Amino acid sequence: MKIASISARAVDCGFNRQSLQTSRVASPMSRFVRFAQERSSWMWPTKKVFVCVTGEDGSTGWGCTNGGEIVEMIVNEHLARLLHGEDIDDLAILNDQMSASLLPCDRSGFAMMAVAAVDIALWDLSAKSAGQSLLEKLGGSAQDTLPVYVTTQRPEACGGGNWRGLKAAAPYGPESGQQGLADNIALMRRFAAAAGPDVPIMIDAFLSWDADYTLRFAEGVADLPVSWIEDPTPPQDLEALEKIRREMDPSISLALGNFAFSYADCTDLLRSALVDILQPDVAWAGGVSEALRILDLASDNGVPVILHNTCEQPWALALAAARQSDALVECVDRGEASPLYSLMGPCPEFTDGQVAVPCDPAGNCPPPHVTAAFGVAVNHLKEG
């Protein structure tokens, strides 16, 4: 089948109003007083970007990512014209075309988010055209459910759910001094108490720490079951990561790669031999096609992969079920109810610390308010 059109629309789905955005969470901007208290005060464009690929028979495939109007523009003004009229038989080639076309100006961040959203929509269209679920198109799975760990600000509310771990978002970094460090350590004690015996706890530093701070934190939680520290420093600061890995208790893993936006980025990380757990995001790192390459790469290097923010992405759950024999997936706790969990279909179902694997051949299906907004976007593009 040939591609008749590709179009994108940025839609405000309330991401910047989520509690992780409106409370204090350490970030690369924490050292600037004006931006320290809330991620929402500085976050990149936070509208969700929906992409619709229409086949020559009128059928549609849908993808979704972050990046707001910037990613919307990259899809509509660049990627859409490159893929118009192309056949969807070889999705890997189409992914390569998109990535290569962006290489002279960018190969990360917003560019790869745009590639990811189109790629996810192409996989969705291809699976639907074959009358398959994405899970079936990826080879199927013997697993009906996958074990889940939870990223939360409410450890007490999540305790006792048979989760495979509870992860905190660090509130403080070096800018907050000794008191901030003490508060981070106290937070982990809360998590350990809520999780209960034999349940690991983790912390995400969101690129906001340095080597010395990370080592001091690790010393302060030496008596706790801390399984990993996630993205403690900027990914390009390999010297800091080398020091951390050399001097930190080896029982604490380094989980890296949330901000690895491609196979190339993941290759660099794995080549450093510093990664204990690789955590790319399918909707940021080039989509399903690129994720398949990354999973194979990590397997060849003997490094486990936990796909970032898995439970909000049905395609990530399908990948984990179809291509990982011992998958662990992430659920970000958005509170009692969040529209972010139903952007591409029904909310995921959790039972006894497990999430159901999506196997519906109907595929990705945005809610009515998104498709309504999208119809306006499609008409506008046609008029143009």
mmCIF file of C-alpha atoms in Angstrom:
data_model
loop_
_atom_site.group_PDB
_atom_site.id
_atom_site.type_symbol
_atom_site.label_atom_id
_atom_site.label_comp_id
_atom_site.label_asym_id
_atom_site.label_seq_id
_atom_site.Cartn_x
_atom_site.Cartn_y
_atom_site.Cartn_z
ATOM 1 C CA MET A 1 0.000 0.000 0.000
ATOM 2 C CA LYS A 2 1.199 3.504 -0.809
ATOM 3 C CA ILE A 3 1.058 6.503 1.528
ATOM 4 C CA ALA A 4 -1.525 9.064 0.440
ATOM 5 C CA SER A 5 -0.822 11.645 3.158
ATOM 6 C CA ILE A 6 0.827 12.281 6.494
ATOM 7 C CA SER A 7 -0.217 15.068 8.831
ATOM 8 C CA ALA A 8 0.416 16.068 12.432
ATOM 9 C CA ARG A 9 -1.407 18.099 15.040
ATOM 10 C CA ALA A 10 -0.212 19.332 18.438
ATOM 11 C CA VAL A 11 -2.951 18.986 21.093
ATOM 12 C CA ASP A 12 -2.890 20.135 24.717
ATOM 13 C CA CYS A 13 -3.647 16.963 26.687
ATOM 14 C CA GLY A 14 -2.820 18.367 30.110
ATOM 15 C CA PHE A 15 0.746 17.094 30.375
ATOM 16 C CA ASN A 16 2.055 20.264 32.017
ATOM 17 C CA ARG A 17 -0.689 20.095 34.646
ATOM 18 C CA GLN A 18 0.368 16.682 35.945
ATOM 19 C CA SER A 19 1.778 16.554 39.476
ATOM 20 C CA LEU A 20 5.295 15.673 38.313
ATOM 21 C CA GLN A 21 5.246 18.946 36.391
ATOM 22 C CA THR A 22 3.746 21.172 39.073
ATOM 23 C CA SER A 23 5.792 20.043 42.083
ATOM 24 C CA ARG A 24 9.474 20.349 42.839
ATOM 25 C CA VAL A 25 11.464 17.777 40.870
ATOM 26 C CA ALA A 26 15.178 18.143 40.226
ATOM 27 C CA SER A 27 16.140 18.947 36.640
ATOM 28 C CA PRO A 28 18.942 20.531 34.621
ATOM 29 C CA MET A 29 17.213 23.855 35.353
ATOM 30 C CA SER A 30 17.225 23.478 39.150
ATOM 31 C CA ARG A 31 20.356 25.599 39.524
ATOM 32 C CA PHE A 32 18.404 28.603 38.213
ATOM 33 C CA VAL A 33 16.221 29.883 41.057
ATOM 34 C CA ARG A 34 13.442 31.066 38.767
ATOM 35 C CA PHE A 35 12.942 27.564 37.347
ATOM 36 C CA ALA A 36 13.727 25.362 40.354
ATOM 37 C CA GLN A 37 10.284 24.861 41.881
ATOM 38 C CA GLU A 38 8.302 23.400 38.973
ATOM 39 C CA ARG A 39 9.206 21.620 35.756
ATOM 40 C CA SER A 40 6.261 23.338 34.119
ATOM 41 C CA SER A 41 8.045 26.680 34.484
ATOM 42 C CA TRP A 42 10.620 25.785 31.836
ATOM 43 C CA MET A 43 9.573 22.522 30.125
ATOM 44 C CA TRP A 44 9.957 22.150 26.369
ATOM 45 C CA PRO A 45 6.695 22.445 24.325
ATOM 46 C CA THR A 46 4.404 20.007 26.089
ATOM 47 C CA LYS A 47 1.492 19.528 23.741
ATOM 48 C CA LYS A 48 1.188 15.933 22.574
ATOM 49 C CA VAL A 49 1.735 15.482 18.845
ATOM 50 C CA PHE A 50 -0.577 13.093 17.020
ATOM 51 C CA VAL A 51 0.352 11.872 13.559
ATOM 52 C CA CYS A 52 -2.087 10.359 11.075
ATOM 53 C CA VAL A 53 -0.810 8.378 8.085
ATOM 54 C CA THR A 54 -3.481 7.744 5.448
ATOM 55 C CA GLY A 55 -3.102 4.925 2.937
ATOM 56 C CA GLU A 56 -4.259 5.035 -0.654
ATOM 57 C CA ASP A 57 -7.347 3.022 0.337
ATOM 58 C CA GLY A 58 -8.332 5.596 2.971
ATOM 59 C CA SER A 59 -7.231 3.505 5.966
ATOM 60 C CA THR A 60 -5.316 5.285 8.726
ATOM 61 C CA GLY A 61 -2.517 4.645 11.170
ATOM 62 C CA TRP A 62 -1.858 6.759 14.249
ATOM 63 C CA GLY A 63 1.224 7.689 16.238
ATOM 64 C CA CYS A 64 1.871 10.009 19.163
ATOM 65 C CA THR A 65 4.856 11.719 20.760
ATOM 66 C CA ASN A 66 5.869 14.886 22.612
ATOM 67 C CA GLY A 67 7.378 18.166 21.439
ATOM 68 C CA GLY A 68 4.371 20.302 20.612
ATOM 69 C CA GLU A 69 4.394 22.689 17.692
ATOM 70 C CA ILE A 70 8.081 22.085 16.936
ATOM 71 C CA VAL A 71 7.545 18.393 16.203
ATOM 72 C CA GLU A 72 4.264 19.168 14.432
ATOM 73 C CA MET A 73 6.169 21.444 12.064
ATOM 74 C CA ILE A 74 8.921 18.890 11.346
ATOM 75 C CA VAL A 75 6.313 16.283 10.384
ATOM 76 C CA ASN A 76 4.081 18.560 8.322
ATOM 77 C CA GLU A 77 6.724 20.657 6.603
ATOM 78 C CA HIS A 78 9.396 18.049 6.031
ATOM 79 C CA LEU A 79 8.727 14.355 6.681
ATOM 80 C CA ALA A 80 5.238 14.316 5.147
ATOM 81 C CA ARG A 81 6.443 15.304 1.669
ATOM 82 C CA LEU A 82 9.360 12.867 1.780
ATOM 83 C CA LEU A 83 7.134 9.858 2.387
ATOM 84 C CA HIS A 84 4.199 10.837 0.189
ATOM 85 C CA GLY A 85 3.638 8.104 -2.391
ATOM 86 C CA GLU A 86 6.054 5.661 -0.745
ATOM 87 C CA ASP A 87 5.048 2.038 -0.229
ATOM 88 C CA ILE A 88 4.688 0.807 3.372
ATOM 89 C CA ASP A 89 6.104 -2.652 2.634
ATOM 90 C CA ASP A 90 9.528 -1.893 4.152
ATOM 91 C CA LEU A 91 9.077 0.198 7.308
ATOM 92 C CA ALA A 92 12.780 0.050 8.223
ATOM 93 C CA ILE A 93 13.702 1.732 4.921
ATOM 94 C CA LEU A 94 11.131 4.487 5.478
ATOM 95 C CA ASN A 95 12.534 5.065 8.970
ATOM 96 C CA ASP A 96 16.050 5.279 7.515
ATOM 97 C CA GLN A 97 14.870 7.813 4.938
ATOM 98 C CA MET A 98 13.388 10.075 7.580
ATOM 99 C CA SER A 99 16.439 9.900 9.837
ATOM 100 C CA ALA A 100 18.886 10.457 6.969
ATOM 101 C CA SER A 101 16.960 13.510 5.779
ATOM 102 C CA LEU A 102 17.418 15.138 9.195
ATOM 103 C CA LEU A 103 21.081 14.205 9.637
ATOM 104 C CA PRO A 104 22.525 17.490 8.249
ATOM 105 C CA CYS A 105 20.636 19.567 10.839
ATOM 106 C CA ASP A 106 19.675 17.303 13.759
ATOM 107 C CA ARG A 107 19.659 13.669 14.865
ATOM 108 C CA SER A 108 18.200 13.927 18.348
ATOM 109 C CA GLY A 109 15.506 15.553 20.454
ATOM 110 C CA PHE A 110 12.599 17.010 18.529
ATOM 111 C CA ALA A 111 13.791 15.595 15.199
ATOM 112 C CA MET A 112 13.726 12.000 16.402
ATOM 113 C CA MET A 113 10.419 12.545 18.201
ATOM 114 C CA ALA A 114 8.985 13.490 14.805
ATOM 115 C CA VAL A 115 10.500 10.414 13.159
ATOM 116 C CA ALA A 116 9.159 8.270 16.013
ATOM 117 C CA ALA A 117 5.575 9.497 15.710
ATOM 118 C CA VAL A 118 5.480 8.886 11.960
ATOM 119 C CA ASP A 119 7.131 5.476 12.346
ATOM 120 C CA ILE A 120 4.645 4.399 15.028
ATOM 121 C CA ALA A 121 1.770 5.481 12.766
ATOM 122 C CA LEU A 122 3.263 3.509 9.847
ATOM 123 C CA TRP A 123 3.508 0.362 11.969
ATOM 124 C CA ASP A 124 -0.077 0.898 13.090
ATOM 125 C CA LEU A 125 -1.281 1.267 9.489
ATOM 126 C CA SER A 126 0.713 -1.755 8.341
ATOM 127 C CA ALA A 127 -0.656 -3.966 11.129
ATOM 128 C CA LYS A 128 -4.239 -2.846 10.514
ATOM 129 C CA SER A 129 -3.848 -3.488 6.775
ATOM 130 C CA ALA A 130 -2.835 -7.059 7.555
ATOM 131 C CA GLY A 131 -5.729 -7.492 9.991
ATOM 132 C CA GLN A 132 -3.253 -7.908 12.840
ATOM 133 C CA SER A 133 -2.520 -6.325 16.165
ATOM 134 C CA LEU A 134 0.896 -4.712 16.466
ATOM 135 C CA LEU A 135 1.794 -7.507 18.870
ATOM 136 C CA GLU A 136 1.082 -10.068 16.137
ATOM 137 C CA LYS A 137 3.000 -8.081 13.532
ATOM 138 C CA LEU A 138 6.015 -8.043 15.849
ATOM 139 C CA GLY A 139 5.917 -11.827 16.113
ATOM 140 C CA GLY A 140 3.394 -12.410 18.871
ATOM 141 C CA SER A 141 4.002 -13.297 22.493
ATOM 142 C CA ALA A 142 3.324 -16.083 24.938
ATOM 143 C CA GLN A 143 2.882 -13.421 27.647
ATOM 144 C CA ASP A 144 -0.546 -11.983 28.429
ATOM 145 C CA THR A 145 0.800 -9.657 31.119
ATOM 146 C CA LEU A 146 4.086 -7.939 31.979
ATOM 147 C CA PRO A 147 5.553 -7.087 35.409
ATOM 148 C CA VAL A 148 5.493 -3.380 36.294
ATOM 149 C CA TYR A 149 7.470 -0.951 38.409
ATOM 150 C CA VAL A 150 5.927 2.402 39.331
ATOM 151 C CA THR A 151 7.370 5.899 39.208
ATOM 152 C CA THR A 152 5.414 7.847 41.807
ATOM 153 C CA GLN A 153 5.287 10.739 44.217
ATOM 154 C CA ARG A 154 2.869 8.772 46.399
ATOM 155 C CA PRO A 155 4.841 5.787 47.705
ATOM 156 C CA GLU A 156 2.357 5.058 50.480
ATOM 157 C CA ALA A 157 -0.507 4.904 47.963
ATOM 158 C CA CYS A 158 1.432 2.465 45.777
ATOM 159 C CA GLY A 159 2.800 0.230 48.507
ATOM 160 C CA GLY A 160 1.533 -3.325 48.733
ATOM 161 C CA GLY A 161 0.517 -3.578 45.085
ATOM 162 C CA ASN A 162 2.986 -6.334 44.202
ATOM 163 C CA TRP A 163 4.848 -3.915 41.960
ATOM 164 C CA ARG A 164 8.382 -4.909 40.940
ATOM 165 C CA GLY A 165 9.712 -1.654 42.361
ATOM 166 C CA LEU A 166 8.895 1.935 43.350
ATOM 167 C CA LYS A 167 10.850 4.801 41.818
ATOM 168 C CA ALA A 168 11.089 8.365 43.131
ATOM 169 C CA ALA A 169 11.712 11.540 41.167
ATOM 170 C CA ALA A 170 14.487 13.329 43.076
ATOM 171 C CA PRO A 171 13.259 16.696 44.382
ATOM 172 C CA TYR A 172 16.714 18.185 44.931
ATOM 173 C CA GLY A 173 20.162 18.459 43.435
ATOM 174 C CA PRO A 174 23.496 20.037 44.415
ATOM 175 C CA GLU A 175 21.991 23.524 44.340
ATOM 176 C CA SER A 176 20.012 22.687 47.509
ATOM 177 C CA GLY A 177 23.078 21.857 49.579
ATOM 178 C CA GLN A 178 23.288 19.430 52.480
ATOM 179 C CA GLN A 179 19.640 19.881 53.451
ATOM 180 C CA GLY A 180 18.483 18.902 49.964
ATOM 181 C CA LEU A 181 20.700 15.826 50.046
ATOM 182 C CA ALA A 182 19.299 14.867 53.453
ATOM 183 C CA ASP A 183 15.766 15.331 52.122
ATOM 184 C CA ASN A 184 16.491 13.099 49.111
ATOM 185 C CA ILE A 185 17.797 10.394 51.430
ATOM 186 C CA ALA A 186 14.793 10.773 53.730
ATOM 187 C CA LEU A 187 12.528 10.400 50.706
ATOM 188 C CA MET A 188 14.158 7.071 49.882
ATOM 189 C CA ARG A 189 13.543 5.897 53.436
ATOM 190 C CA ARG A 190 9.864 6.685 52.908
ATOM 191 C CA PHE A 191 9.931 4.678 49.684
ATOM 192 C CA ALA A 192 11.636 1.714 51.329
ATOM 193 C CA ALA A 193 9.073 1.686 54.153
ATOM 194 C CA ALA A 194 6.164 1.905 51.715
ATOM 195 C CA ALA A 195 7.550 -0.699 49.315
ATOM 196 C CA GLY A 196 8.093 -3.268 52.012
ATOM 197 C CA PRO A 197 10.702 -6.005 52.256
ATOM 198 C CA ASP A 198 12.245 -7.450 49.091
ATOM 199 C CA VAL A 199 10.821 -4.713 46.839
ATOM 200 C CA PRO A 200 13.528 -2.587 45.199
ATOM 201 C CA ILE A 201 13.420 1.200 45.185
ATOM 202 C CA MET A 202 14.969 3.529 42.629
ATOM 203 C CA ILE A 203 15.474 7.247 42.026
ATOM 204 C CA ASP A 204 15.478 9.378 38.869
ATOM 205 C CA ALA A 205 17.840 12.370 39.067
ATOM 206 C CA PHE A 206 16.801 13.700 35.621
ATOM 207 C CA LEU A 207 20.313 14.847 34.574
ATOM 208 C CA SER A 208 20.499 17.222 37.561
ATOM 209 C CA TRP A 209 23.313 15.801 39.713
ATOM 210 C CA ASP A 210 27.095 15.632 39.408
ATOM 211 C CA ALA A 211 29.503 12.809 40.262
ATOM 212 C CA ASP A 212 30.319 13.918 43.814
ATOM 213 C CA TYR A 213 26.665 14.501 44.720
ATOM 214 C CA THR A 214 25.684 11.091 43.324
ATOM 215 C CA LEU A 215 28.386 9.368 45.359
ATOM 216 C CA ARG A 216 27.334 11.171 48.543
ATOM 217 C CA PHE A 217 23.734 10.146 47.925
ATOM 218 C CA ALA A 218 24.754 6.521 47.331
ATOM 219 C CA GLU A 219 26.636 6.502 50.630
ATOM 220 C CA GLY A 220 23.588 7.922 52.420
ATOM 221 C CA VAL A 221 21.294 5.135 51.158
ATOM 222 C CA ALA A 222 23.786 2.280 51.584
ATOM 223 C CA ASP A 223 21.475 0.531 54.048
ATOM 224 C CA LEU A 224 18.458 0.712 51.726
ATOM 225 C CA PRO A 225 17.505 -1.595 48.808
ATOM 226 C CA VAL A 226 18.269 1.013 46.115
ATOM 227 C CA SER A 227 18.327 -0.856 42.829
ATOM 228 C CA TRP A 228 19.384 1.950 40.506
ATOM 229 C CA ILE A 229 20.068 5.658 40.081
ATOM 230 C CA GLU A 230 18.683 6.969 36.823
ATOM 231 C CA ASP A 231 20.328 9.615 34.628
ATOM 232 C CA PRO A 232 22.316 11.285 37.430
ATOM 233 C CA THR A 233 24.335 13.516 35.056
ATOM 234 C CA PRO A 234 24.034 14.846 31.501
ATOM 235 C CA PRO A 235 24.661 11.922 29.115
ATOM 236 C CA GLN A 236 27.626 13.609 27.449
ATOM 237 C CA ASP A 237 29.498 13.906 30.760
ATOM 238 C CA LEU A 238 31.155 10.519 30.462
ATOM 239 C CA GLU A 239 33.921 11.551 32.864
ATOM 240 C CA ALA A 240 31.355 12.024 35.635
ATOM 241 C CA LEU A 241 29.634 8.745 34.822
ATOM 242 C CA GLU A 242 32.973 6.937 34.809
ATOM 243 C CA LYS A 243 33.758 8.299 38.270
ATOM 244 C CA ILE A 244 30.344 7.274 39.568
ATOM 245 C CA ARG A 245 30.633 3.766 38.211
ATOM 246 C CA ARG A 246 34.207 3.401 39.491
ATOM 247 C CA GLU A 247 33.516 4.613 43.038
ATOM 248 C CA MET A 248 29.850 3.805 43.712
ATOM 249 C CA ASP A 249 28.703 0.605 45.389
ATOM 250 C CA PRO A 250 28.446 -1.878 42.479
ATOM 251 C CA SER A 251 25.141 -3.175 43.866
ATOM 252 C CA ILE A 252 23.544 0.100 42.721
ATOM 253 C CA SER A 253 23.027 0.108 38.962
ATOM 254 C CA LEU A 254 23.265 3.029 36.559
ATOM 255 C CA ALA A 255 20.099 3.319 34.476
ATOM 256 C CA LEU A 256 20.776 5.549 31.475
ATOM 257 C CA GLY A 257 19.243 6.399 28.135
ATOM 258 C CA ASN A 258 15.935 8.230 28.678
ATOM 259 C CA PHE A 259 17.514 10.937 26.566
ATOM 260 C CA ALA A 260 19.218 8.657 24.070
ATOM 261 C CA PHE A 261 17.285 9.555 20.942
ATOM 262 C CA SER A 262 18.567 6.975 18.460
ATOM 263 C CA TYR A 263 20.423 3.753 17.818
ATOM 264 C CA ALA A 264 23.567 5.879 17.469
ATOM 265 C CA ASP A 265 23.067 7.481 20.900
ATOM 266 C CA CYS A 266 22.507 4.068 22.470
ATOM 267 C CA THR A 267 25.588 2.712 20.701
ATOM 268 C CA ASP A 268 27.695 5.470 22.260
ATOM 269 C CA LEU A 269 26.327 4.726 25.719
ATOM 270 C CA LEU A 270 26.870 0.995 25.423
ATOM 271 C CA ARG A 271 30.367 1.500 24.031
ATOM 272 C CA SER A 272 31.215 3.379 27.232
ATOM 273 C CA ALA A 273 30.468 0.207 29.244
ATOM 274 C CA LEU A 274 28.818 2.399 31.896
ATOM 275 C CA VAL A 275 25.217 1.347 31.347
ATOM 276 C CA ASP A 276 23.719 -1.290 33.621
ATOM 277 C CA ILE A 277 20.148 -0.727 32.390
ATOM 278 C CA LEU A 278 19.254 1.011 29.109
ATOM 279 C CA GLN A 279 15.998 3.001 29.111
ATOM 280 C CA PRO A 280 15.160 4.574 25.734
ATOM 281 C CA ASP A 281 11.695 5.952 25.015
ATOM 282 C CA VAL A 282 10.094 4.466 21.880
ATOM 283 C CA ALA A 283 8.155 7.680 21.160
ATOM 284 C CA TRP A 284 11.362 9.746 21.351
ATOM 285 C CA ALA A 285 14.031 7.426 19.969
ATOM 286 C CA GLY A 286 12.854 6.957 16.401
ATOM 287 C CA GLY A 287 9.809 4.767 16.926
ATOM 288 C CA VAL A 288 9.237 1.035 16.626
ATOM 289 C CA SER A 289 11.770 0.505 13.829
ATOM 290 C CA GLU A 290 14.607 2.149 15.744
ATOM 291 C CA ALA A 291 13.572 0.443 18.995
ATOM 292 C CA LEU A 292 13.893 -2.963 17.354
ATOM 293 C CA ARG A 293 17.484 -2.146 16.420
ATOM 294 C CA ILE A 294 18.199 -0.842 19.918
ATOM 295 C CA LEU A 295 16.777 -3.978 21.547
ATOM 296 C CA ASP A 296 18.996 -6.163 19.351
ATOM 297 C CA LEU A 297 22.016 -3.969 20.093
ATOM 298 C CA ALA A 298 21.477 -4.127 23.849
ATOM 299 C CA SER A 299 20.954 -7.876 23.716
ATOM 300 C CA ASP A 300 24.237 -8.302 21.848
ATOM 301 C CA ASN A 301 25.935 -6.293 24.620
ATOM 302 C CA GLY A 302 24.237 -8.186 27.440
ATOM 303 C CA VAL A 303 22.506 -5.048 28.785
ATOM 304 C CA PRO A 304 18.839 -5.224 29.881
ATOM 305 C CA VAL A 305 16.374 -2.701 28.438
ATOM 306 C CA ILE A 306 13.395 -1.144 30.217
ATOM 307 C CA LEU A 307 11.452 0.973 27.734
ATOM 308 C CA HIS A 308 10.800 4.390 29.280
ATOM 309 C CA ASN A 309 7.224 5.265 30.262
ATOM 310 C CA THR A 310 6.044 1.957 28.814
ATOM 311 C CA CYS A 311 2.482 1.822 30.063
ATOM 312 C CA GLU A 312 1.383 5.050 28.371
ATOM 313 C CA GLN A 313 2.523 3.613 25.025
ATOM 314 C CA PRO A 314 0.718 0.528 23.674
ATOM 315 C CA TRP A 315 3.443 0.096 21.048
ATOM 316 C CA ALA A 316 6.090 -0.046 23.792
ATOM 317 C CA LEU A 317 4.110 -2.683 25.677
ATOM 318 C CA ALA A 318 3.795 -4.694 22.450
ATOM 319 C CA LEU A 319 7.539 -4.444 21.835
ATOM 320 C CA ALA A 320 8.363 -5.532 25.380
ATOM 321 C CA ALA A 321 6.017 -8.524 25.149
ATOM 322 C CA ALA A 322 7.066 -9.625 21.662
ATOM 323 C CA ARG A 323 10.808 -8.991 21.776
ATOM 324 C CA GLN A 324 11.897 -9.332 25.424
ATOM 325 C CA SER A 325 11.849 -12.645 27.257
ATOM 326 C CA ASP A 326 12.231 -11.082 30.713
ATOM 327 C CA ALA A 327 10.668 -7.660 30.250
ATOM 328 C CA LEU A 328 10.049 -5.193 33.059
ATOM 329 C CA VAL A 329 7.968 -2.135 32.204
ATOM 330 C CA GLU A 330 7.380 1.296 33.745
ATOM 331 C CA CYS A 331 4.137 2.882 34.856
ATOM 332 C CA VAL A 332 4.269 6.597 35.671
ATOM 333 C CA ASP A 333 1.750 7.307 38.435
ATOM 334 C CA ARG A 334 -0.377 10.231 37.226
ATOM 335 C CA GLY A 335 -2.824 10.083 40.134
ATOM 336 C CA GLU A 336 -6.204 8.402 40.374
ATOM 337 C CA ALA A 337 -7.121 9.323 36.797
ATOM 338 C CA SER A 338 -5.181 10.818 33.908
ATOM 339 C CA PRO A 339 -6.086 11.463 30.255
ATOM 340 C CA LEU A 340 -2.483 10.611 29.352
ATOM 341 C CA TYR A 341 -3.279 6.919 29.816
ATOM 342 C CA SER A 342 -6.032 6.865 27.200
ATOM 343 C CA LEU A 343 -4.487 8.868 24.367
ATOM 344 C CA MET A 344 -4.289 5.896 22.019
ATOM 345 C CA GLY A 345 -6.971 3.568 23.301
ATOM 346 C CA PRO A 346 -8.348 2.171 26.554
ATOM 347 C CA CYS A 347 -6.417 2.721 29.783
ATOM 348 C CA PRO A 348 -4.018 -0.139 30.525
ATOM 349 C CA GLU A 349 -5.312 -2.776 32.926
ATOM 350 C CA PHE A 350 -3.253 -3.550 36.038
ATOM 351 C CA THR A 351 -3.693 -6.614 38.241
ATOM 352 C CA ASP A 352 -1.390 -7.765 41.015
ATOM 353 C CA GLY A 353 1.576 -5.721 39.787
ATOM 354 C CA GLN A 354 1.123 -6.794 36.155
ATOM 355 C CA VAL A 355 -0.181 -4.934 33.078
ATOM 356 C CA ALA A 356 -2.191 -6.542 30.297
ATOM 357 C CA VAL A 357 -0.470 -6.743 26.911
ATOM 358 C CA PRO A 358 -2.462 -4.886 24.187
ATOM 359 C CA CYS A 359 -3.569 -7.295 21.456
ATOM 360 C CA ASP A 360 -6.419 -5.455 19.682
ATOM 361 C CA PRO A 361 -6.132 -5.461 15.870
ATOM 362 C CA ALA A 362 -8.060 -2.181 15.853
ATOM 363 C CA GLY A 363 -4.745 -0.603 16.836
ATOM 364 C CA ASN A 364 -4.106 2.964 17.934
ATOM 365 C CA CYS A 365 -7.247 5.045 18.345
ATOM 366 C CA PRO A 366 -7.070 8.618 19.720
ATOM 367 C CA PRO A 367 -10.050 9.927 21.729
ATOM 368 C CA PRO A 368 -12.782 11.942 19.973
ATOM 369 C CA HIS A 369 -11.520 15.369 21.062
ATOM 370 C CA VAL A 370 -8.172 14.582 19.432
ATOM 371 C CA THR A 371 -9.629 13.290 16.193
ATOM 372 C CA ALA A 372 -11.939 16.316 16.071
ATOM 373 C CA ALA A 373 -8.972 18.655 16.394
ATOM 374 C CA PHE A 374 -7.124 16.563 13.864
ATOM 375 C CA GLY A 375 -9.883 16.904 11.296
ATOM 376 C CA VAL A 376 -9.428 20.665 11.389
ATOM 377 C CA ALA A 377 -5.694 20.206 10.884
ATOM 378 C CA VAL A 378 -6.184 17.894 7.904
ATOM 379 C CA ASN A 379 -8.614 20.298 6.232
ATOM 380 C CA HIS A 380 -6.233 23.177 6.802
ATOM 381 C CA LEU A 381 -3.376 21.281 5.210
ATOM 382 C CA LYS A 382 -5.514 20.347 2.217
ATOM 383 C CA GLU A 383 -6.545 23.954 1.735
ATOM 384 C CA GLY A 384 -2.884 24.979 1.850
#
